Short mmCIF file of C-alpha atoms in Angstrom, two decimals:
data_model
loop_
_atom_site.label_atom_id
_atom_site.label_comp_id
_atom_site.label_asym_id
_atom_site.label_seq_id
_atom_site.Cartn_x
_atom_site.Cartn_y
_atom_site.Cartn_z
CA MET A 3 -0.19 -0.03 0.22
CA ASN A 4 1.44 3.27 -0.97
CA GLU A 5 1.76 6.22 1.25
CA LYS A 6 -1.03 8.21 -0.21
CA ARG A 7 -3.51 5.70 -0.02
CA LEU A 8 -2.36 4.92 3.86
CA GLU A 9 -2.81 8.71 4.58
CA GLU A 10 -6.52 8.51 2.94
CA LEU A 11 -7.53 5.58 5.11
CA ALA A 12 -6.14 7.11 8.38
CA VAL A 13 -8.13 10.12 7.76
CA SER A 14 -11.22 8.25 6.68
CA LEU A 15 -11.66 5.40 9.03
CA GLY A 16 -11.05 6.87 12.43
CA THR A 17 -8.71 6.14 15.00
CA PRO A 18 -7.32 4.08 16.62
CA SER A 19 -8.08 1.36 14.00
CA TYR A 20 -6.21 -1.51 12.36
CA VAL A 21 -6.03 -1.86 8.70
CA PHE A 22 -5.36 -5.24 7.26
CA ASP A 23 -4.27 -5.44 3.37
CA THR A 24 -5.74 -8.98 1.94
CA ASP A 25 -3.61 -8.31 -1.13
CA ILE A 26 -0.81 -8.19 0.95
CA LEU A 27 -1.49 -10.99 2.74
CA LYS A 28 -2.87 -13.36 -0.12
CA LYS A 29 0.73 -12.46 -1.85
CA ARG A 30 2.65 -13.31 1.01
CA ALA A 31 0.83 -16.62 1.75
CA ASP A 32 1.10 -17.71 -1.98
CA TRP A 33 4.91 -16.79 -2.38
CA ALA A 34 5.70 -18.73 0.98
CA ALA A 35 3.61 -21.59 -0.26
CA LYS A 36 5.46 -21.70 -3.74
CA HIS A 37 9.15 -21.63 -2.09
CA LEU A 38 8.15 -24.29 0.51
CA ARG A 39 6.46 -26.92 -2.00
CA PRO A 40 5.76 -29.88 -1.80
CA ALA A 41 4.99 -29.00 1.77
CA GLY A 42 1.79 -28.00 3.09
CA LEU A 43 1.08 -24.84 4.68
CA CYS A 44 -0.86 -24.52 8.13
CA PHE A 45 -2.19 -20.96 9.43
CA ALA A 46 -2.05 -20.69 13.73
CA ILE A 47 -5.23 -18.60 13.58
CA LYS A 48 -3.98 -17.17 17.16
CA ALA A 49 -1.91 -14.68 14.84
CA ASN A 50 -4.89 -13.02 13.66
CA PRO A 51 -8.26 -14.47 13.48
CA PHE A 52 -9.78 -11.73 11.48
CA LEU A 53 -8.04 -12.93 8.43
CA VAL A 54 -9.27 -17.01 8.52
CA GLY A 55 -11.79 -16.08 5.51
CA ALA A 56 -9.15 -14.28 3.68
CA LEU A 57 -6.56 -17.29 3.80
CA GLU A 58 -8.92 -19.77 2.90
CA ALA A 59 -7.75 -20.51 -0.37
CA HIS A 60 -4.37 -19.75 0.13
CA VAL A 61 -3.51 -22.38 2.97
CA ASP A 62 -3.98 -26.04 3.49
CA ARG A 63 -5.10 -25.99 7.29
CA TYR A 64 -5.90 -23.98 9.97
CA GLU A 65 -4.17 -24.29 13.61
CA VAL A 66 -7.01 -24.02 15.88
CA CYS A 67 -6.01 -23.68 20.00
CA SER A 68 -9.12 -22.93 21.70
CA PRO A 69 -12.92 -23.47 21.73
CA GLY A 70 -13.08 -19.57 20.86
CA GLU A 71 -10.80 -19.99 17.96
CA PHE A 72 -13.39 -23.16 16.53
CA HIS A 73 -16.10 -21.03 16.75
CA ILE A 74 -14.67 -18.24 14.64
CA CYS A 75 -13.86 -21.01 12.13
CA VAL A 76 -17.37 -22.05 11.86
CA GLN A 77 -18.99 -18.64 11.46
CA ASN A 78 -16.58 -18.20 8.97
CA GLY A 79 -17.77 -21.38 6.97
CA LEU A 80 -14.21 -22.85 7.09
CA PRO A 81 -14.13 -26.60 6.31
CA ALA A 82 -13.83 -28.60 8.85
CA ASP A 83 -11.29 -31.13 7.11
CA LYS A 84 -8.83 -28.17 6.98
CA ILE A 85 -9.05 -27.23 10.86
CA VAL A 86 -6.45 -29.03 13.11
CA LEU A 87 -7.79 -28.93 16.61
CA SER A 88 -4.52 -28.06 18.75
CA GLY A 89 -3.59 -26.39 22.23
CA VAL A 90 -3.46 -27.35 25.84
CA ASN A 91 -6.49 -27.73 27.95
CA LYS A 92 -8.86 -29.44 25.59
CA GLU A 93 -11.95 -30.38 27.05
CA TYR A 94 -14.48 -33.29 26.67
CA GLU A 95 -17.58 -30.95 25.53
CA ASP A 96 -15.23 -29.02 22.99
CA VAL A 97 -13.64 -32.02 21.51
CA LEU A 98 -16.93 -33.68 21.26
CA TYR A 99 -18.24 -30.69 19.45
CA ALA A 100 -15.66 -30.29 17.13
CA MET A 101 -15.83 -34.12 16.07
CA LYS A 102 -19.53 -33.62 15.56
CA HIS A 103 -18.91 -30.92 13.01
CA GLY A 104 -16.45 -33.03 11.09
CA VAL A 105 -12.98 -31.86 12.62
CA VAL A 106 -10.52 -35.09 12.00
CA HIS A 107 -7.22 -33.66 12.37
CA TYR A 108 -5.79 -33.04 16.12
CA THR A 109 -3.10 -32.80 18.17
CA ALA A 110 -2.26 -34.32 21.41
CA GLU A 111 -0.27 -31.95 23.90
CA SER A 112 -0.34 -35.09 26.70
CA LYS A 113 -1.03 -38.73 27.21
CA SER A 114 -4.61 -37.73 28.33
CA GLN A 115 -5.49 -35.47 25.73
CA CYS A 116 -4.85 -38.65 23.25
CA TYR A 117 -6.82 -40.90 25.44
CA LEU A 118 -9.46 -37.95 25.28
CA VAL A 119 -9.59 -38.01 21.30
CA GLU A 120 -9.76 -41.57 21.42
CA ARG A 121 -12.88 -41.72 24.01
CA CYS A 122 -14.82 -38.93 21.96
CA ALA A 123 -14.05 -40.74 18.65
CA GLU A 124 -15.21 -44.00 20.07
CA GLU A 125 -18.52 -42.46 21.80
CA LEU A 126 -19.16 -41.19 18.05
CA GLY A 127 -18.37 -44.12 16.10
CA LYS A 128 -15.49 -41.72 14.09
CA GLN A 129 -12.48 -42.25 12.73
CA VAL A 130 -9.59 -39.34 13.40
CA GLU A 131 -6.24 -38.84 12.97
CA ILE A 132 -3.44 -37.27 15.53
CA LEU A 133 -0.56 -35.63 15.77
CA LEU A 134 1.69 -36.20 18.76
CA ARG A 135 3.34 -32.83 19.91
CA VAL A 136 7.13 -33.16 21.25
CA THR A 137 8.03 -30.75 23.79
CA SER A 138 10.80 -28.35 23.47
CA GLY A 139 11.06 -28.13 27.34
CA ASN A 140 8.11 -26.03 28.37
CA GLN A 141 4.35 -26.44 29.11
CA PHE A 142 3.73 -27.41 25.04
CA GLY A 143 3.99 -30.86 24.15
CA MET A 144 5.27 -34.32 25.59
CA SER A 145 8.39 -35.84 26.53
CA GLU A 146 10.04 -38.66 23.93
CA GLU A 147 9.10 -41.34 26.37
CA ASP A 148 5.42 -40.32 26.50
CA ILE A 149 5.56 -40.44 23.06
CA LYS A 150 6.90 -43.59 22.57
CA GLU A 151 4.26 -45.39 25.40
CA LEU A 152 1.47 -44.10 23.17
CA ILE A 153 2.97 -45.70 20.12
CA ARG A 154 3.51 -48.65 22.00
CA GLU A 155 -0.65 -48.74 22.38
CA ARG A 156 -1.46 -47.51 18.91
CA GLU A 157 -3.25 -51.04 18.69
CA LYS A 158 -5.34 -50.59 21.26
CA PHE A 159 -6.85 -47.19 19.67
CA HIS A 160 -9.87 -47.92 17.66
CA GLY A 161 -11.27 -44.12 16.90
CA LEU A 162 -7.73 -42.40 15.83
CA GLN A 163 -4.57 -43.14 14.22
CA ILE A 164 -1.62 -42.00 15.38
CA MET A 165 0.06 -39.92 12.02
CA GLY A 166 2.80 -38.72 13.15
CA LEU A 167 4.74 -35.60 15.29
CA GLN A 168 3.91 -32.11 15.38
CA TYR A 169 7.18 -29.68 16.70
CA PHE A 170 7.38 -25.85 17.56
CA THR A 171 9.71 -24.42 19.56
CA GLY A 172 8.95 -20.35 19.63
CA THR A 173 8.86 -17.66 17.16
CA GLN A 174 10.90 -15.18 15.84
CA LYS A 175 13.73 -16.69 15.22
CA LYS A 176 16.67 -14.55 12.96
CA THR A 177 19.09 -17.26 11.68
CA VAL A 178 18.44 -20.53 9.89
CA LYS A 179 21.32 -22.35 12.00
CA LYS A 180 18.95 -22.61 15.08
CA ILE A 181 16.16 -24.19 13.07
CA ALA A 182 18.28 -26.42 11.35
CA GLY A 183 19.27 -27.84 14.66
CA GLU A 184 15.73 -28.34 15.36
CA VAL A 185 15.22 -29.90 11.98
CA THR A 186 17.86 -32.64 13.01
CA TYR A 187 16.52 -32.98 16.11
CA ILE A 188 12.93 -34.08 15.61
CA GLU A 189 13.96 -36.12 12.47
CA ASP A 190 16.55 -37.91 14.69
CA LEU A 191 13.20 -38.81 16.86
CA ILE A 192 11.47 -39.91 13.74
CA ARG A 193 14.06 -42.36 12.89
CA LYS A 194 14.51 -43.54 16.46
CA LEU A 195 10.62 -44.09 16.58
CA GLU A 196 10.96 -46.30 13.33
CA LYS A 197 13.95 -48.03 14.66
CA GLU A 198 12.63 -49.07 18.36
CA GLU A 199 9.20 -49.06 17.92
CA GLY A 200 8.56 -49.96 14.21
CA PHE A 201 6.55 -46.79 14.05
CA SER A 202 6.56 -45.20 10.33
CA THR A 203 5.66 -41.16 10.78
CA ARG A 204 3.36 -40.26 8.12
CA VAL A 205 2.87 -36.68 8.55
CA LEU A 206 5.27 -34.03 10.35
CA GLU A 207 3.68 -30.45 11.30
CA PHE A 208 6.73 -28.14 11.94
CA GLY A 209 6.86 -24.94 12.97
CA PRO A 210 9.93 -23.32 11.84
CA GLY A 211 8.91 -19.53 13.94
CA LEU A 212 10.55 -17.69 11.41
CA GLY A 213 11.31 -13.84 12.20
CA VAL A 214 10.07 -10.62 10.55
CA PRO A 215 11.62 -7.15 10.71
CA TYR A 216 9.56 -4.79 12.82
CA PHE A 217 12.18 -2.03 13.84
CA THR A 218 13.67 0.56 11.81
CA LYS A 219 17.25 -0.74 12.52
CA ASP A 220 15.95 -4.39 11.66
CA ASP A 221 16.91 -5.30 7.82
CA PRO A 222 13.66 -5.18 5.71
CA GLU A 223 14.49 -8.04 3.39
CA GLU A 224 15.71 -10.81 6.07
CA ASP A 225 12.61 -12.39 6.46
CA LYS A 226 12.73 -13.25 2.60
CA ARG A 227 16.02 -14.42 2.97
CA LEU A 228 15.08 -16.75 5.83
CA LEU A 229 12.36 -18.33 4.24
CA LEU A 230 14.43 -19.36 0.96
CA GLU A 231 17.06 -20.42 3.24
CA PHE A 232 15.09 -22.41 5.09
CA ALA A 233 13.27 -24.15 2.15
CA GLU A 234 16.60 -25.42 1.33
CA LEU A 235 16.66 -27.83 4.30
CA PHE A 236 13.69 -29.60 2.89
CA ARG A 237 14.56 -29.71 -0.59
CA GLU A 238 15.28 -33.26 -0.35
CA LYS A 239 11.95 -35.41 -0.33
CA ARG A 240 11.04 -36.99 2.91
CA PRO A 241 8.87 -40.20 2.96
CA TYR A 242 6.28 -38.72 5.24
CA GLU A 243 4.13 -35.44 4.48
CA VAL A 244 5.27 -32.33 5.66
CA ILE A 245 3.41 -29.62 6.98
CA PHE A 246 4.69 -26.02 7.93
CA GLU A 247 2.42 -23.96 10.74
CA MET A 248 3.12 -20.23 10.24
CA GLY A 249 1.20 -17.59 11.64
CA ARG A 250 3.43 -14.28 12.54
CA PHE A 251 5.50 -14.77 9.08
CA LEU A 252 2.48 -15.09 7.01
CA THR A 253 0.42 -12.06 8.61
CA ALA A 254 2.95 -9.44 10.36
CA SER A 255 3.38 -7.47 6.86
CA CYS A 256 -0.41 -6.64 6.04
CA GLY A 257 -1.03 -4.81 9.14
CA TYR A 258 -1.47 -1.17 10.00
CA TYR A 259 -2.48 0.44 13.06
CA MET A 260 -3.49 3.94 12.91
CA THR A 261 -3.87 6.54 15.58
CA LYS A 262 -3.96 10.21 15.83
CA ILE A 263 -2.02 12.87 18.07
CA VAL A 264 -4.41 14.46 20.38
CA ASP A 265 -2.20 16.72 23.03
CA GLN A 266 0.94 17.74 23.10
CA LYS A 267 2.98 19.53 25.99
CA LYS A 268 6.78 19.89 27.28
CA ASN A 269 7.30 18.05 30.58
CA ASP A 270 10.78 19.62 31.85
CA ALA A 271 12.92 19.40 28.89
CA VAL A 272 10.73 16.45 27.06
CA HIS A 273 8.70 17.23 24.32
CA VAL A 274 5.40 14.87 24.81
CA CYS A 275 2.98 13.63 22.55
CA ILE A 276 -0.47 11.83 23.45
CA VAL A 277 -2.28 9.74 21.01
CA ASP A 278 -5.94 8.16 21.07
CA GLY A 279 -3.80 4.34 21.03
CA GLY A 280 -1.46 3.02 23.07
CA ILE A 281 0.52 0.13 24.15
CA HIS A 282 -2.73 -1.88 24.79
CA HIS A 283 -3.20 -1.88 20.66
CA VAL A 284 0.43 -2.28 19.85
CA ASN A 285 2.44 -5.10 20.80
CA TYR A 286 5.26 -5.88 18.49
CA TYR A 287 7.33 -9.10 19.48
CA GLY A 288 10.55 -7.94 21.77
CA GLN A 289 9.49 -4.49 22.11
CA ASN A 290 10.12 -3.03 25.77
CA MET A 291 8.99 0.86 26.96
CA ALA A 292 9.87 2.20 23.06
CA MET A 293 13.49 0.79 23.61
CA LYS A 294 13.41 0.10 19.84
CA THR A 295 11.45 2.13 17.00
CA PRO A 296 9.37 0.68 14.62
CA ILE A 297 8.53 1.04 10.90
CA LEU A 298 6.13 3.87 10.80
CA SER A 299 4.39 6.47 8.68
CA PHE A 300 3.81 10.38 9.82
CA PHE A 301 0.93 12.16 8.25
CA PRO A 302 0.64 15.94 9.18
CA GLN A 303 -2.49 17.70 8.47
CA HIS A 304 -1.43 21.05 8.13
CA LEU A 305 0.94 23.22 6.52
CA GLN A 306 4.20 22.73 7.89
CA GLU A 307 7.10 24.89 9.27
CA GLN A 308 10.73 23.75 8.69
CA LYS A 309 11.23 22.72 12.05
CA GLU A 310 11.76 19.31 13.46
CA GLU A 311 11.85 17.93 17.04
CA GLU A 312 12.07 14.77 18.99
CA TRP A 313 9.08 13.73 20.75
CA THR A 314 8.27 10.77 23.41
CA VAL A 315 4.94 9.40 22.17
CA TYR A 316 2.40 8.15 24.94
CA GLY A 317 -0.79 6.21 24.67
CA SER A 318 -4.06 7.19 26.76
CA LEU A 319 -3.66 4.80 29.28
CA CYS A 320 -2.84 6.15 32.95
CA THR A 321 0.31 4.31 33.48
CA VAL A 322 3.74 5.30 32.69
CA ALA A 323 4.21 2.05 30.83
CA ASP A 324 2.47 3.43 28.26
CA ILE A 325 5.27 4.69 25.80
CA LEU A 326 5.02 4.09 22.33
CA LEU A 327 7.93 5.98 20.78
CA LYS A 328 11.18 7.73 22.59
CA LYS A 329 12.73 10.30 20.72
CA LEU A 330 10.92 10.26 17.69
CA SER A 331 11.98 12.86 15.32
CA LEU A 332 9.18 14.20 13.70
CA PRO A 333 8.71 17.52 11.28
CA ASP A 334 6.27 20.20 12.82
CA ALA A 335 3.93 17.32 14.70
CA ARG A 336 0.74 18.93 15.94
CA VAL A 337 -2.70 17.68 17.48
CA GLY A 338 -4.52 15.85 14.73
CA ASP A 339 -1.49 14.34 13.01
CA TYR A 340 -1.48 10.80 12.24
CA LEU A 341 1.13 8.10 12.91
CA VAL A 342 0.36 4.83 11.21
CA PHE A 343 2.74 1.61 12.33
CA HIS A 344 3.45 -0.85 10.00
CA ASN A 345 4.05 -4.50 10.13
CA ILE A 346 1.43 -5.30 12.77
CA GLY A 347 -0.84 -7.74 11.46
CA ALA A 348 0.27 -10.85 13.65
CA TYR A 349 -0.73 -10.84 17.59
CA SER A 350 -1.27 -6.69 18.41
CA VAL A 351 -5.31 -7.19 17.65
CA THR A 352 -5.56 -10.11 20.33
CA GLU A 353 -2.68 -9.74 22.52
CA GLY A 354 -3.20 -6.11 23.80
CA ILE A 355 -4.54 -5.45 27.29
CA TYR A 356 -7.40 -4.09 25.66
CA LEU A 357 -9.67 -3.92 28.98
CA PHE A 358 -6.98 -1.92 31.14
CA LEU A 359 -8.82 1.48 31.68
CA SER A 360 -12.10 0.59 30.04
CA ARG A 361 -11.42 2.30 26.72
CA ARG A 362 -12.69 1.62 23.43
CA MET A 363 -11.16 -0.86 21.35
CA PRO A 364 -9.94 0.23 17.76
CA LYS A 365 -12.12 -0.30 14.88
CA ILE A 366 -10.89 -3.45 12.47
CA TRP A 367 -10.83 -2.87 8.58
CA LEU A 368 -10.17 -5.12 5.77
CA TYR A 369 -8.68 -3.77 2.82
CA SER A 370 -8.00 -4.69 -0.97
CA GLU A 371 -7.67 -2.52 -4.21
CA ALA A 372 -10.73 -4.01 -5.80
CA GLU A 373 -13.32 -4.17 -2.73
CA GLY A 374 -11.62 -0.94 -0.71
CA ALA A 375 -11.99 -0.81 2.99
CA ARG A 376 -14.62 -2.97 4.81
CA LEU A 377 -15.59 -2.67 8.50
CA GLN A 378 -14.75 -6.14 10.32
CA ARG A 379 -15.70 -4.85 13.76
CA ASP A 380 -16.84 -1.50 15.33
CA GLY A 381 -15.07 0.25 18.18
CA LEU A 382 -16.36 -1.80 21.33
CA GLU A 383 -16.98 0.03 24.27
CA THR A 384 -15.02 -2.59 26.84
CA TRP A 385 -16.43 -0.64 30.13
CA LYS A 386 -19.39 -2.95 29.49
CA VAL A 387 -17.32 -6.08 30.11
CA ASN A 388 -15.30 -4.31 33.19
CA THR A 389 -18.50 -4.19 35.25
CA TRP A 390 -21.01 -6.40 36.78
CA SER A 391 -24.43 -6.61 34.69
CA GLY A 392 -26.71 -7.76 37.98
CA ASN A 393 -29.44 -5.80 39.59
CA LYS A 394 -29.92 -4.26 42.44
CA GLU A 395 -31.71 -6.98 43.91
CA GLU A 396 -28.84 -9.54 43.06
CA VAL A 397 -26.64 -7.23 44.88
CA SER A 398 -28.60 -7.05 47.69
CA GLU A 399 -28.67 -10.77 47.80
CA TRP A 400 -25.28 -11.47 47.38
CA LYS A 401 -24.47 -8.73 50.22
CA ARG A 402 -26.27 -10.97 52.58
#
């Protein structure tokens, strides 16, 4: 999206707002899929659930990690056979509900989860498939020993078939060397299971966690080089299907966050800008008290004077932590001017601390050249969430 169109949107759509450019998103997904073939592409919808519909023709699967995410998929009419039900804390009712809706792909984060999926499949007379998630030392996945125990029991399962493994260790990795070590580990485990347990892996779902550039000091082309280097690791054909799970890498570059300067002052020697957004809306990976400057655009709405000053940009929350930018050099910044943050298509739309101070949530728009801007969610009032809706009689009863 060019700067002129970006400014037009910032002025016309109102602030604070997110705009997700689906043209950029689809082009990105198709480019990644092209270089990763014949491997499949799985979109982790936690990165941005507002984009599930736009990606339907561009990814092979959707990783769903909560009942709420599954309801989003149902509401968007996504094919059930493209959904992988993942995540910790799967509950009986949720697995049963998903299975009744036709979901056949699951991951197991523990032995008990594997047994739960088997139980639901048997009750419904279904046949489903499961991947065993391998832990990387945190709360996710299982130890090698637990995985071996489940594989040894595989003939006892009547409703599910163990298809292989799932492995993901983290995000925002900037070197292929680290990822290559993870590939070596999981493929060694696959060979070990074949040799020791007679188990042939049919599917490997692997999350590379490729990093993306967010800040002005980042190399803007590093993500493209990373993916091409990563793709080289899988040039050799495997005897099993490979699926790459991605979220941030697919969605980050399609997003913009638009906010407006609403107040200015000079506190001691610091020039202060207050915007109508804040840190509850902007959550880049690794950002800490504005120690890094993200890529952004500045759109003045007045005839500018030839002066430039450094500003500290604060949001509208009542906390000293609400600093978006430090020592940002702007040419004649004034109230009413716009700041647009780039590469914000992943996580900020859901990870922010939206309920703090009961401020209105940002509007969310999808944009494409063909269709223009389409409102996906209006600015929601959070004060209604942050108070109890009981009547006076209920209050009195509670006090007694």
